[in-house]
Amino acid sequence: MMEKRQIGTSDLSVSKIGLGCMSLGTDETHAKEIVQTALENGINYFDTADLYDFGRNEEIVGSALKDVRDDVIIASKVGNRWNDVEDGWRWDPSKEYIKSAVKDSLSRLKVDYIDLYQLHGGTIEDNFEESIEAFEELKEEGYIREYGISSIRPNVIKRFLSHSSAQSVMMQYSLLDRRPEEWMDLLEEHQVSIIARGPLAKGLLSDKMLSKASDKIRKDGYLDYSYAELEEALGAIRSKASDTRSMNELALQYDLARRGVASVIPGASSTRQLKENIDAVNRPPLSPDELKLLEQLTKISRYEQHRD
């Protein structure tokens, strides 16, 4: 039985690993196999967005979950407006757009409500009162159960914590990107949960490690790490911390050891990949000594360069 955790103070109870649906692809048969594997292994939390594959991802996820709708938590996101821009999308957190976009998402998902609706980003210039008003009205109208924000911008997050009843913040969080740790006390104070995306750091924290490094990472490194520092850190984790655990396991269990983390949502483009991640989170949690060692082997990354 997969352990479930509460999101914020809401009545949303999610499996400690969810499925980040962005990497499912557009082959519906293949995507449904992955979703079915998730369901069979106790995953009840599925995260999509209207932006993924220009809405096709929501359609596939909705179709794959239609027979178990009442047993699952479906999360989607809003704010990136693509239906009127030919070469990409533009940011639109207006009340009018949020209230219209949710109906398009409901239609693609073929559901009556979305369990967790998230603002897909945010800037300090946004009229955030208007965005929050939209989410609050959608809750009252029954189109959504709860709402949150997906952002790594501290000042944007801070405003939502202070002025809304948001239940979650989706943040990129991994052993190689420890920026959210700076904000965990504040999030806990507001009883808001973290949904941890990118827990495997683009595959660098999987057992394939640097073989997953892109040309850009080889040239520029990854966040606070130069490529040489990345080699050193990953080598140290492998040699000093992974006697009895896989890299996947260390990475996912590291995030789950934090009190405020409700769920980790690695993506999966195959059932094999998904099963590896499920096996990793079903192993015993990290001991205090293991956690301390992993903290010592990695950098305490800060948001200093990302204050907007």
mmCIF file of C-alpha atoms in Angstrom:
data_model
loop_
_atom_site.group_PDB
_atom_site.id
_atom_site.type_symbol
_atom_site.label_atom_id
_atom_site.label_comp_id
_atom_site.label_asym_id
_atom_site.label_seq_id
_atom_site.Cartn_x
_atom_site.Cartn_y
_atom_site.Cartn_z
ATOM 1 C CA MET A 1 0.000 0.000 0.000
ATOM 2 C CA MET A 2 1.512 3.332 -1.051
ATOM 3 C CA GLU A 3 1.855 5.886 1.768
ATOM 4 C CA LYS A 4 -0.316 8.979 1.286
ATOM 5 C CA ARG A 5 0.324 12.492 2.540
ATOM 6 C CA GLN A 6 -1.962 15.476 3.045
ATOM 7 C CA ILE A 7 -1.514 18.547 0.851
ATOM 8 C CA GLY A 8 -1.481 21.569 3.169
ATOM 9 C CA THR A 9 -4.553 21.654 5.391
ATOM 10 C CA SER A 10 -6.801 20.383 2.579
ATOM 11 C CA ASP A 11 -8.622 17.084 2.287
ATOM 12 C CA LEU A 12 -6.418 16.124 -0.663
ATOM 13 C CA SER A 13 -4.444 13.015 0.241
ATOM 14 C CA VAL A 14 -1.794 12.099 -2.337
ATOM 15 C CA SER A 15 0.592 9.198 -2.836
ATOM 16 C CA LYS A 16 4.118 10.152 -1.756
ATOM 17 C CA ILE A 17 5.181 9.692 -5.372
ATOM 18 C CA GLY A 18 2.983 11.154 -8.083
ATOM 19 C CA LEU A 19 3.321 10.960 -11.840
ATOM 20 C CA GLY A 20 4.606 14.067 -13.555
ATOM 21 C CA CYS A 21 2.775 13.627 -16.847
ATOM 22 C CA MET A 22 4.774 16.018 -19.054
ATOM 23 C CA SER A 23 7.033 13.235 -20.337
ATOM 24 C CA LEU A 24 4.235 10.790 -21.246
ATOM 25 C CA GLY A 25 4.437 11.785 -24.924
ATOM 26 C CA THR A 26 1.631 11.825 -27.462
ATOM 27 C CA ASP A 27 1.368 8.098 -28.232
ATOM 28 C CA GLU A 28 -1.835 7.404 -26.322
ATOM 29 C CA THR A 29 -1.366 3.626 -26.016
ATOM 30 C CA HIS A 30 2.146 4.035 -24.599
ATOM 31 C CA ALA A 31 1.046 6.834 -22.235
ATOM 32 C CA LYS A 32 -1.887 4.788 -20.938
ATOM 33 C CA GLU A 33 0.438 1.860 -20.144
ATOM 34 C CA ILE A 34 2.506 4.155 -17.938
ATOM 35 C CA VAL A 35 -0.594 5.577 -16.221
ATOM 36 C CA GLN A 36 -1.977 2.068 -15.679
ATOM 37 C CA THR A 37 1.330 0.940 -14.127
ATOM 38 C CA ALA A 38 1.150 3.944 -11.797
ATOM 39 C CA LEU A 39 -2.400 3.053 -10.738
ATOM 40 C CA GLU A 40 -1.533 -0.608 -10.180
ATOM 41 C CA ASN A 41 1.276 0.454 -7.843
ATOM 42 C CA GLY A 42 -0.809 2.742 -5.656
ATOM 43 C CA ILE A 43 -0.113 6.120 -7.268
ATOM 44 C CA ASN A 44 -3.202 8.333 -7.050
ATOM 45 C CA TYR A 45 -1.675 11.719 -7.954
ATOM 46 C CA PHE A 46 -1.289 12.831 -11.579
ATOM 47 C CA ASP A 47 0.121 16.221 -12.551
ATOM 48 C CA THR A 48 -0.443 17.740 -15.985
ATOM 49 C CA ALA A 49 -0.756 21.266 -17.457
ATOM 50 C CA ASP A 50 -2.679 22.945 -20.242
ATOM 51 C CA LEU A 51 0.682 23.842 -21.818
ATOM 52 C CA TYR A 52 1.981 20.288 -22.256
ATOM 53 C CA ASP A 53 1.733 19.264 -25.904
ATOM 54 C CA PHE A 54 -0.696 22.168 -26.431
ATOM 55 C CA GLY A 55 -3.428 20.500 -24.396
ATOM 56 C CA ARG A 56 -2.976 16.990 -25.763
ATOM 57 C CA ASN A 57 -1.431 15.848 -22.475
ATOM 58 C CA GLU A 58 -4.576 16.779 -20.556
ATOM 59 C CA GLU A 59 -6.694 14.861 -23.082
ATOM 60 C CA ILE A 60 -4.557 11.723 -22.721
ATOM 61 C CA VAL A 61 -4.431 11.928 -18.918
ATOM 62 C CA GLY A 62 -8.191 12.470 -18.705
ATOM 63 C CA SER A 63 -8.879 9.540 -20.993
ATOM 64 C CA ALA A 64 -6.499 7.248 -19.075
ATOM 65 C CA LEU A 65 -8.108 8.112 -15.726
ATOM 66 C CA LYS A 66 -11.786 8.278 -16.679
ATOM 67 C CA ASP A 67 -12.675 4.919 -15.080
ATOM 68 C CA VAL A 68 -11.023 5.793 -11.757
ATOM 69 C CA ARG A 69 -11.888 9.497 -11.578
ATOM 70 C CA ASP A 70 -13.205 9.414 -8.010
ATOM 71 C CA ASP A 71 -10.114 7.559 -6.742
ATOM 72 C CA VAL A 72 -7.425 9.908 -8.067
ATOM 73 C CA ILE A 73 -6.124 13.429 -7.549
ATOM 74 C CA ILE A 74 -5.723 15.307 -10.837
ATOM 75 C CA ALA A 75 -3.604 18.455 -10.830
ATOM 76 C CA SER A 76 -3.272 20.872 -13.728
ATOM 77 C CA LYS A 77 -1.817 24.342 -14.303
ATOM 78 C CA VAL A 78 -2.786 27.638 -15.905
ATOM 79 C CA GLY A 79 -1.222 30.944 -16.927
ATOM 80 C CA ASN A 80 0.726 30.191 -20.105
ATOM 81 C CA ARG A 81 -1.574 31.232 -22.907
ATOM 82 C CA TRP A 82 -0.799 29.462 -26.149
ATOM 83 C CA ASN A 83 -4.047 29.448 -28.128
ATOM 84 C CA ASP A 84 -3.566 32.906 -29.611
ATOM 85 C CA VAL A 85 0.200 32.909 -30.225
ATOM 86 C CA GLU A 86 1.638 31.200 -33.282
ATOM 87 C CA ASP A 87 5.232 30.647 -32.176
ATOM 88 C CA GLY A 88 4.876 29.809 -28.475
ATOM 89 C CA TRP A 89 2.925 31.201 -25.550
ATOM 90 C CA ARG A 90 2.579 34.324 -23.457
ATOM 91 C CA TRP A 91 2.074 34.789 -19.745
ATOM 92 C CA ASP A 92 -1.477 35.696 -18.736
ATOM 93 C CA PRO A 93 -2.406 35.407 -15.037
ATOM 94 C CA SER A 94 -5.515 37.577 -15.432
ATOM 95 C CA LYS A 95 -8.750 36.606 -13.734
ATOM 96 C CA GLU A 96 -10.573 36.548 -17.056
ATOM 97 C CA TYR A 97 -8.074 34.138 -18.604
ATOM 98 C CA ILE A 98 -7.838 31.796 -15.575
ATOM 99 C CA LYS A 99 -11.634 31.506 -15.402
ATOM 100 C CA SER A 100 -11.895 30.777 -19.105
ATOM 101 C CA ALA A 101 -8.853 28.429 -19.290
ATOM 102 C CA VAL A 102 -10.152 26.177 -16.512
ATOM 103 C CA LYS A 103 -13.191 25.344 -18.635
ATOM 104 C CA ASP A 104 -10.949 24.345 -21.541
ATOM 105 C CA SER A 105 -8.902 22.134 -19.217
ATOM 106 C CA LEU A 106 -12.058 20.519 -17.783
ATOM 107 C CA SER A 107 -13.239 19.844 -21.313
ATOM 108 C CA ARG A 108 -9.943 18.245 -22.383
ATOM 109 C CA LEU A 109 -9.711 16.192 -19.166
ATOM 110 C CA LYS A 110 -13.447 15.320 -19.479
ATOM 111 C CA VAL A 111 -13.983 15.922 -15.737
ATOM 112 C CA ASP A 112 -16.333 18.126 -13.725
ATOM 113 C CA TYR A 113 -13.645 19.502 -11.423
ATOM 114 C CA ILE A 114 -9.852 19.665 -11.024
ATOM 115 C CA ASP A 115 -8.514 18.612 -7.626
ATOM 116 C CA LEU A 116 -5.497 20.939 -7.542
ATOM 117 C CA TYR A 117 -5.240 23.891 -9.953
ATOM 118 C CA GLN A 118 -1.887 25.676 -9.992
ATOM 119 C CA LEU A 119 -0.676 28.998 -11.308
ATOM 120 C CA HIS A 120 2.060 27.939 -13.728
ATOM 121 C CA GLY A 121 4.688 30.523 -12.815
ATOM 122 C CA GLY A 122 4.378 34.180 -11.863
ATOM 123 C CA THR A 123 6.267 37.476 -11.853
ATOM 124 C CA ILE A 124 6.497 40.294 -9.339
ATOM 125 C CA GLU A 125 4.626 42.562 -11.792
ATOM 126 C CA ASP A 126 1.517 40.363 -11.839
ATOM 127 C CA ASN A 127 -1.761 41.589 -10.389
ATOM 128 C CA PHE A 128 -1.700 38.708 -7.931
ATOM 129 C CA GLU A 129 -4.862 39.824 -6.082
ATOM 130 C CA GLU A 130 -6.755 39.305 -9.326
ATOM 131 C CA SER A 131 -5.252 35.833 -9.853
ATOM 132 C CA ILE A 132 -6.077 34.809 -6.281
ATOM 133 C CA GLU A 133 -9.636 36.117 -6.674
ATOM 134 C CA ALA A 134 -10.039 33.911 -9.750
ATOM 135 C CA PHE A 135 -8.883 30.791 -7.888
ATOM 136 C CA GLU A 136 -11.102 31.555 -4.887
ATOM 137 C CA GLU A 137 -14.138 31.989 -7.144
ATOM 138 C CA LEU A 138 -13.360 28.742 -8.985
ATOM 139 C CA LYS A 139 -13.326 26.967 -5.611
ATOM 140 C CA GLU A 140 -16.678 28.486 -4.633
ATOM 141 C CA GLU A 141 -18.136 27.541 -8.014
ATOM 142 C CA GLY A 142 -16.930 23.928 -7.664
ATOM 143 C CA TYR A 143 -14.642 23.901 -10.707
ATOM 144 C CA ILE A 144 -11.593 23.208 -8.524
ATOM 145 C CA ARG A 145 -11.125 21.749 -5.053
ATOM 146 C CA GLU A 146 -7.887 23.514 -4.097
ATOM 147 C CA TYR A 147 -5.232 25.685 -5.684
ATOM 148 C CA GLY A 148 -1.501 26.291 -5.478
ATOM 149 C CA ILE A 149 1.390 27.825 -7.372
ATOM 150 C CA SER A 150 4.223 26.316 -9.386
ATOM 151 C CA SER A 151 7.136 28.704 -8.977
ATOM 152 C CA ILE A 152 10.761 29.046 -7.920
ATOM 153 C CA ARG A 153 10.495 32.819 -7.422
ATOM 154 C CA PRO A 154 10.619 33.587 -3.697
ATOM 155 C CA ASN A 155 8.918 36.983 -3.801
ATOM 156 C CA VAL A 156 6.056 35.557 -5.869
ATOM 157 C CA ILE A 157 5.693 32.610 -3.481
ATOM 158 C CA LYS A 158 5.842 34.932 -0.463
ATOM 159 C CA ARG A 159 2.924 37.000 -1.734
ATOM 160 C CA PHE A 160 0.809 33.907 -2.297
ATOM 161 C CA LEU A 161 1.606 32.598 1.178
ATOM 162 C CA SER A 162 0.555 35.878 2.756
ATOM 163 C CA HIS A 163 -2.550 36.670 0.716
ATOM 164 C CA SER A 164 -4.209 33.416 -0.361
ATOM 165 C CA SER A 165 -5.439 30.034 0.814
ATOM 166 C CA ALA A 166 -3.034 28.236 -1.562
ATOM 167 C CA GLN A 167 -2.329 24.716 -0.304
ATOM 168 C CA SER A 168 0.840 23.886 -2.235
ATOM 169 C CA VAL A 169 3.927 25.221 -3.926
ATOM 170 C CA MET A 170 5.429 23.125 -6.679
ATOM 171 C CA MET A 171 9.180 23.678 -6.669
ATOM 172 C CA GLN A 172 12.167 22.183 -8.420
ATOM 173 C CA TYR A 173 13.881 20.351 -5.580
ATOM 174 C CA SER A 174 16.704 17.828 -5.557
ATOM 175 C CA LEU A 175 20.005 17.019 -3.932
ATOM 176 C CA LEU A 176 21.602 19.221 -6.614
ATOM 177 C CA ASP A 177 19.050 22.017 -6.229
ATOM 178 C CA ARG A 178 18.475 22.615 -2.540
ATOM 179 C CA ARG A 179 17.064 26.129 -2.921
ATOM 180 C CA PRO A 180 13.623 25.227 -1.464
ATOM 181 C CA GLU A 181 15.263 24.410 1.890
ATOM 182 C CA GLU A 182 15.663 28.149 2.448
ATOM 183 C CA TRP A 183 11.863 28.493 2.439
ATOM 184 C CA MET A 184 10.737 25.362 4.248
ATOM 185 C CA ASP A 185 10.251 27.014 7.651
ATOM 186 C CA LEU A 186 8.051 29.732 6.129
ATOM 187 C CA LEU A 187 6.018 27.197 4.145
ATOM 188 C CA GLU A 188 5.546 25.087 7.246
ATOM 189 C CA GLU A 189 4.471 28.163 9.204
ATOM 190 C CA HIS A 190 1.719 28.729 6.622
ATOM 191 C CA GLN A 191 0.889 24.976 6.529
ATOM 192 C CA VAL A 192 1.574 24.844 2.801
ATOM 193 C CA SER A 193 3.043 21.707 1.219
ATOM 194 C CA ILE A 194 5.836 21.354 -1.299
ATOM 195 C CA ILE A 195 5.276 19.291 -4.422
ATOM 196 C CA ALA A 196 8.818 18.386 -5.495
ATOM 197 C CA ARG A 197 9.388 18.385 -9.243
ATOM 198 C CA GLY A 198 12.699 17.517 -10.885
ATOM 199 C CA PRO A 199 13.838 15.310 -7.972
ATOM 200 C CA LEU A 200 16.266 13.449 -10.237
ATOM 201 C CA ALA A 201 17.798 16.669 -11.634
ATOM 202 C CA LYS A 202 17.358 15.882 -15.344
ATOM 203 C CA GLY A 203 18.519 12.298 -14.729
ATOM 204 C CA LEU A 204 21.837 13.333 -13.153
ATOM 205 C CA LEU A 205 20.740 11.718 -9.874
ATOM 206 C CA SER A 206 19.610 8.511 -11.549
ATOM 207 C CA ASP A 207 21.973 5.552 -11.783
ATOM 208 C CA LYS A 208 22.984 6.756 -15.259
ATOM 209 C CA MET A 209 24.367 9.947 -13.678
ATOM 210 C CA LEU A 210 26.596 11.972 -16.027
ATOM 211 C CA SER A 211 25.699 9.878 -19.073
ATOM 212 C CA LYS A 212 22.426 11.850 -18.865
ATOM 213 C CA ALA A 213 24.227 15.204 -19.005
ATOM 214 C CA SER A 214 23.217 17.375 -21.956
ATOM 215 C CA ASP A 215 25.780 19.283 -24.028
ATOM 216 C CA LYS A 216 24.716 22.432 -22.174
ATOM 217 C CA ILE A 217 25.382 20.825 -18.774
ATOM 218 C CA ARG A 218 28.766 19.541 -19.992
ATOM 219 C CA LYS A 219 29.640 23.082 -21.044
ATOM 220 C CA ASP A 220 28.017 25.222 -18.333
ATOM 221 C CA GLY A 221 27.423 22.840 -15.439
ATOM 222 C CA TYR A 222 24.153 22.608 -13.517
ATOM 223 C CA LEU A 223 22.873 25.512 -11.398
ATOM 224 C CA ASP A 224 25.540 26.154 -8.708
ATOM 225 C CA TYR A 225 27.809 23.374 -9.995
ATOM 226 C CA SER A 226 30.460 23.590 -12.692
ATOM 227 C CA TYR A 227 30.789 20.343 -14.647
ATOM 228 C CA ALA A 228 33.916 19.427 -12.657
ATOM 229 C CA GLU A 229 32.075 20.055 -9.384
ATOM 230 C CA LEU A 230 29.183 17.973 -10.650
ATOM 231 C CA GLU A 231 31.536 15.065 -11.377
ATOM 232 C CA GLU A 232 32.986 15.402 -7.899
ATOM 233 C CA ALA A 233 29.631 15.642 -6.079
ATOM 234 C CA LEU A 234 28.008 12.766 -7.958
ATOM 235 C CA GLY A 235 31.118 10.620 -7.509
ATOM 236 C CA ALA A 236 31.089 11.319 -3.773
ATOM 237 C CA ILE A 237 27.404 10.443 -3.451
ATOM 238 C CA ARG A 238 27.948 7.211 -5.360
ATOM 239 C CA SER A 239 31.036 6.161 -3.377
ATOM 240 C CA LYS A 240 30.073 7.304 0.121
ATOM 241 C CA ALA A 241 26.289 7.070 0.330
ATOM 242 C CA SER A 242 25.097 4.351 -2.012
ATOM 243 C CA ASP A 243 26.356 1.132 -0.419
ATOM 244 C CA THR A 244 22.870 -0.316 -0.124
ATOM 245 C CA ARG A 245 20.794 2.198 -2.074
ATOM 246 C CA SER A 246 20.531 3.180 -5.723
ATOM 247 C CA MET A 247 21.094 6.795 -6.794
ATOM 248 C CA ASN A 248 17.361 7.043 -7.629
ATOM 249 C CA GLU A 249 16.531 5.935 -4.131
ATOM 250 C CA LEU A 250 18.878 8.416 -2.448
ATOM 251 C CA ALA A 251 17.499 11.268 -4.566
ATOM 252 C CA LEU A 252 13.804 10.542 -4.042
ATOM 253 C CA GLN A 253 14.131 9.603 -0.375
ATOM 254 C CA TYR A 254 16.128 12.800 0.264
ATOM 255 C CA ASP A 255 13.159 14.930 -0.836
ATOM 256 C CA LEU A 256 10.644 12.765 1.015
ATOM 257 C CA ALA A 257 12.619 13.095 4.267
ATOM 258 C CA ARG A 258 11.586 16.774 4.453
ATOM 259 C CA ARG A 259 8.513 17.391 6.605
ATOM 260 C CA GLY A 260 6.860 19.817 4.200
ATOM 261 C CA VAL A 261 7.107 17.622 1.092
ATOM 262 C CA ALA A 262 3.755 16.044 0.238
ATOM 263 C CA SER A 263 4.877 14.246 -2.910
ATOM 264 C CA VAL A 264 7.734 13.869 -5.368
ATOM 265 C CA ILE A 265 6.703 13.875 -9.011
ATOM 266 C CA PRO A 266 9.419 12.553 -11.294
ATOM 267 C CA GLY A 267 8.402 12.159 -14.909
ATOM 268 C CA ALA A 268 8.502 8.790 -16.625
ATOM 269 C CA SER A 269 8.705 8.058 -20.324
ATOM 270 C CA SER A 270 8.567 4.262 -19.827
ATOM 271 C CA THR A 271 7.015 1.767 -17.416
ATOM 272 C CA ARG A 272 10.531 0.546 -16.522
ATOM 273 C CA GLN A 273 11.559 4.032 -15.428
ATOM 274 C CA LEU A 274 8.373 4.442 -13.418
ATOM 275 C CA LYS A 275 8.817 1.092 -11.644
ATOM 276 C CA GLU A 276 12.390 2.013 -10.678
ATOM 277 C CA ASN A 277 11.085 5.195 -9.046
ATOM 278 C CA ILE A 278 8.232 3.381 -7.288
ATOM 279 C CA ASP A 279 10.668 0.762 -5.921
ATOM 280 C CA ALA A 280 12.927 3.593 -4.727
ATOM 281 C CA VAL A 281 10.226 5.375 -2.701
ATOM 282 C CA ASN A 282 8.915 2.114 -1.234
ATOM 283 C CA ARG A 283 12.269 1.377 0.411
ATOM 284 C CA PRO A 284 12.894 2.425 4.042
ATOM 285 C CA PRO A 285 13.315 6.174 4.590
ATOM 286 C CA LEU A 286 16.769 7.684 5.039
ATOM 287 C CA SER A 287 18.242 7.564 8.523
ATOM 288 C CA PRO A 288 19.322 10.853 10.164
ATOM 289 C CA ASP A 289 22.960 9.856 9.486
ATOM 290 C CA GLU A 290 22.272 9.210 5.792
ATOM 291 C CA LEU A 291 20.467 12.529 5.486
ATOM 292 C CA LYS A 292 23.315 14.384 7.178
ATOM 293 C CA LEU A 293 25.898 12.762 4.902
ATOM 294 C CA LEU A 294 23.985 13.717 1.751
ATOM 295 C CA GLU A 295 23.723 17.281 3.015
ATOM 296 C CA GLN A 296 27.480 17.351 3.560
ATOM 297 C CA LEU A 297 28.197 16.036 0.061
ATOM 298 C CA THR A 298 26.096 18.676 -1.733
ATOM 299 C CA LYS A 299 25.833 22.456 -1.788
ATOM 300 C CA ILE A 300 23.279 24.480 0.130
ATOM 301 C CA SER A 301 21.996 26.323 -2.928
ATOM 302 C CA ARG A 302 20.332 29.687 -2.372
ATOM 303 C CA TYR A 303 17.936 31.849 -4.321
ATOM 304 C CA GLU A 304 20.287 34.867 -4.321
ATOM 305 C CA GLN A 305 20.288 35.077 -8.119
ATOM 306 C CA HIS A 306 16.583 34.367 -8.384
ATOM 307 C CA ARG A 307 14.953 36.977 -6.154
ATOM 308 C CA ASP A 308 12.292 38.373 -8.507
#
